[in-house]
mmCIF file of C-alpha atoms in Angstrom:
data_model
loop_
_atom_site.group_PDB
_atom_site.id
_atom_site.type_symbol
_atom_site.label_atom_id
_atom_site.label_comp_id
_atom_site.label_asym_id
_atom_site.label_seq_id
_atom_site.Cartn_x
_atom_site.Cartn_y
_atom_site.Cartn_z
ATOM 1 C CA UNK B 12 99.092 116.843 38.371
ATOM 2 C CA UNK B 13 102.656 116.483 39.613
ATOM 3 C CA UNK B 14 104.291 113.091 40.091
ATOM 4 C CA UNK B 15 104.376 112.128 43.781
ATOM 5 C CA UNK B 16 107.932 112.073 44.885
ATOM 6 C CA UNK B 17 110.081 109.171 45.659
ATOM 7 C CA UNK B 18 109.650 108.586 49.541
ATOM 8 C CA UNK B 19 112.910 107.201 50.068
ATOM 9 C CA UNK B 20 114.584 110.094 48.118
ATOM 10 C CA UNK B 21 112.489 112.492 49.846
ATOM 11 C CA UNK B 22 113.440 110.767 53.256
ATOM 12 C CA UNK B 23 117.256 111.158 51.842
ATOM 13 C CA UNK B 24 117.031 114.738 51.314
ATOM 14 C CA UNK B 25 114.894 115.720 54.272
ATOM 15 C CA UNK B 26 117.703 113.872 56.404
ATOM 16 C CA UNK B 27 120.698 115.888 54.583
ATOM 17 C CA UNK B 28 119.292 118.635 54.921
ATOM 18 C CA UNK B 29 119.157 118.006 59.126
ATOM 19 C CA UNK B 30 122.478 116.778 58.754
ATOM 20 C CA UNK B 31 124.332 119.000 56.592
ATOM 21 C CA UNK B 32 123.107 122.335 57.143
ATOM 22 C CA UNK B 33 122.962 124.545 60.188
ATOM 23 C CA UNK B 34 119.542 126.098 61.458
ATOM 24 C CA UNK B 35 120.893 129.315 60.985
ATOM 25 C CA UNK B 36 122.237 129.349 57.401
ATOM 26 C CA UNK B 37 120.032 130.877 54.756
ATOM 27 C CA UNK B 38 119.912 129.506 50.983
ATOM 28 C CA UNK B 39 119.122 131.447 47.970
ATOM 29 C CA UNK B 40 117.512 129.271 45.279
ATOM 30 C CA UNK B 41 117.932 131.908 42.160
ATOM 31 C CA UNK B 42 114.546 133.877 41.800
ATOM 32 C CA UNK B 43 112.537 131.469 44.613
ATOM 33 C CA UNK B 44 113.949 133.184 47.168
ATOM 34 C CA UNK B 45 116.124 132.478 50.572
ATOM 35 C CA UNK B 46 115.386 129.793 52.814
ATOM 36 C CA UNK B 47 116.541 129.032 56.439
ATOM 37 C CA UNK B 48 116.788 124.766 57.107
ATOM 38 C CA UNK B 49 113.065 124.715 58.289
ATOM 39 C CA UNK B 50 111.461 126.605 55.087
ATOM 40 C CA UNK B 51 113.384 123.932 52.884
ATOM 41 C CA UNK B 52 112.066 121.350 54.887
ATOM 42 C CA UNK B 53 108.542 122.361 54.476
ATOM 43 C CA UNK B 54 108.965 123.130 50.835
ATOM 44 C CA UNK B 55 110.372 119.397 50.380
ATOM 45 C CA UNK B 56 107.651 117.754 52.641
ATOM 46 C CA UNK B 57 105.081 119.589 50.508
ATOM 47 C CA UNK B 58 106.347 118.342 47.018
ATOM 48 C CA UNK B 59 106.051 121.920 45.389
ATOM 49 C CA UNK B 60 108.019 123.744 42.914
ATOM 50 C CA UNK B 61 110.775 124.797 45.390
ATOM 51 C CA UNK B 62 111.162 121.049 47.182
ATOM 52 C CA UNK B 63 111.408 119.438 43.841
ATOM 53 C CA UNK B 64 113.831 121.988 42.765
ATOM 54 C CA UNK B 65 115.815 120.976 46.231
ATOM 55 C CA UNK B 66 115.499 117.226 45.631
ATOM 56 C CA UNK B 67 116.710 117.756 41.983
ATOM 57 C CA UNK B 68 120.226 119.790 44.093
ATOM 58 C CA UNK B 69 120.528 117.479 46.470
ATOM 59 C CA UNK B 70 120.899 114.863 44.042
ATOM 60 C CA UNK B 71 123.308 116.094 41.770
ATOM 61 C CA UNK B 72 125.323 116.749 44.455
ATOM 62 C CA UNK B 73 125.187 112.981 45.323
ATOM 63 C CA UNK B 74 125.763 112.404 41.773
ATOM 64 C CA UNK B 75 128.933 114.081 42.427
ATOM 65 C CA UNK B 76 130.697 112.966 45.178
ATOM 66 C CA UNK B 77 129.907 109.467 44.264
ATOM 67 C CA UNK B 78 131.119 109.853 40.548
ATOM 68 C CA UNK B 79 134.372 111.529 41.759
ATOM 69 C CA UNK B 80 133.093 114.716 40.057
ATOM 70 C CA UNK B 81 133.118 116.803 42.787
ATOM 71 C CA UNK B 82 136.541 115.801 44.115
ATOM 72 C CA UNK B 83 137.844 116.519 40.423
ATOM 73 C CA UNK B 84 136.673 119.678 40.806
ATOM 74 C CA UNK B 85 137.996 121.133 44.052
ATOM 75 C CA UNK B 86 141.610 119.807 42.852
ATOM 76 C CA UNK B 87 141.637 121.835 39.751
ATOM 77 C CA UNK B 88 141.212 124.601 42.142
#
């Protein structure tokens, strides 16, 4: 069995992903599939496969702009 996620990360990325992305934009997550805002939702609230492998973006990403990382980045560009 899976470890149970971290509710306060969980609540974290549920609330970026209200936040940050439209209700009409689609994501494609590699061979999962495309999601619209609602299916990634579900996917995190039910702690499978595809919400973990959210949580596990989401995070990075905050890993980045709080590291500077991402901000290095986009000026090299």
């Amino acid at each position: 069995m899976k470890e149970k996620m971290d509710p306060e990360i969980k609540k974290l990325v549920l609330w970026r992903l209200d936040t940050s992305l439209p209700k009409n934009l689609k994501l494609s997550i590699g061979a999962m599939g495309t999601f619209d805002r609602d299916e990634l939702k579900e996917h995190v609230e039910d702690e499978d496969d595809i919400g973990r492998e959210i949580v596990k973006m989401q995070l990075k990403f905050i890993k980045a702009l709080s590291t500077g990382a991402l901000a290095r980045t986009l000026a090299e560009e």
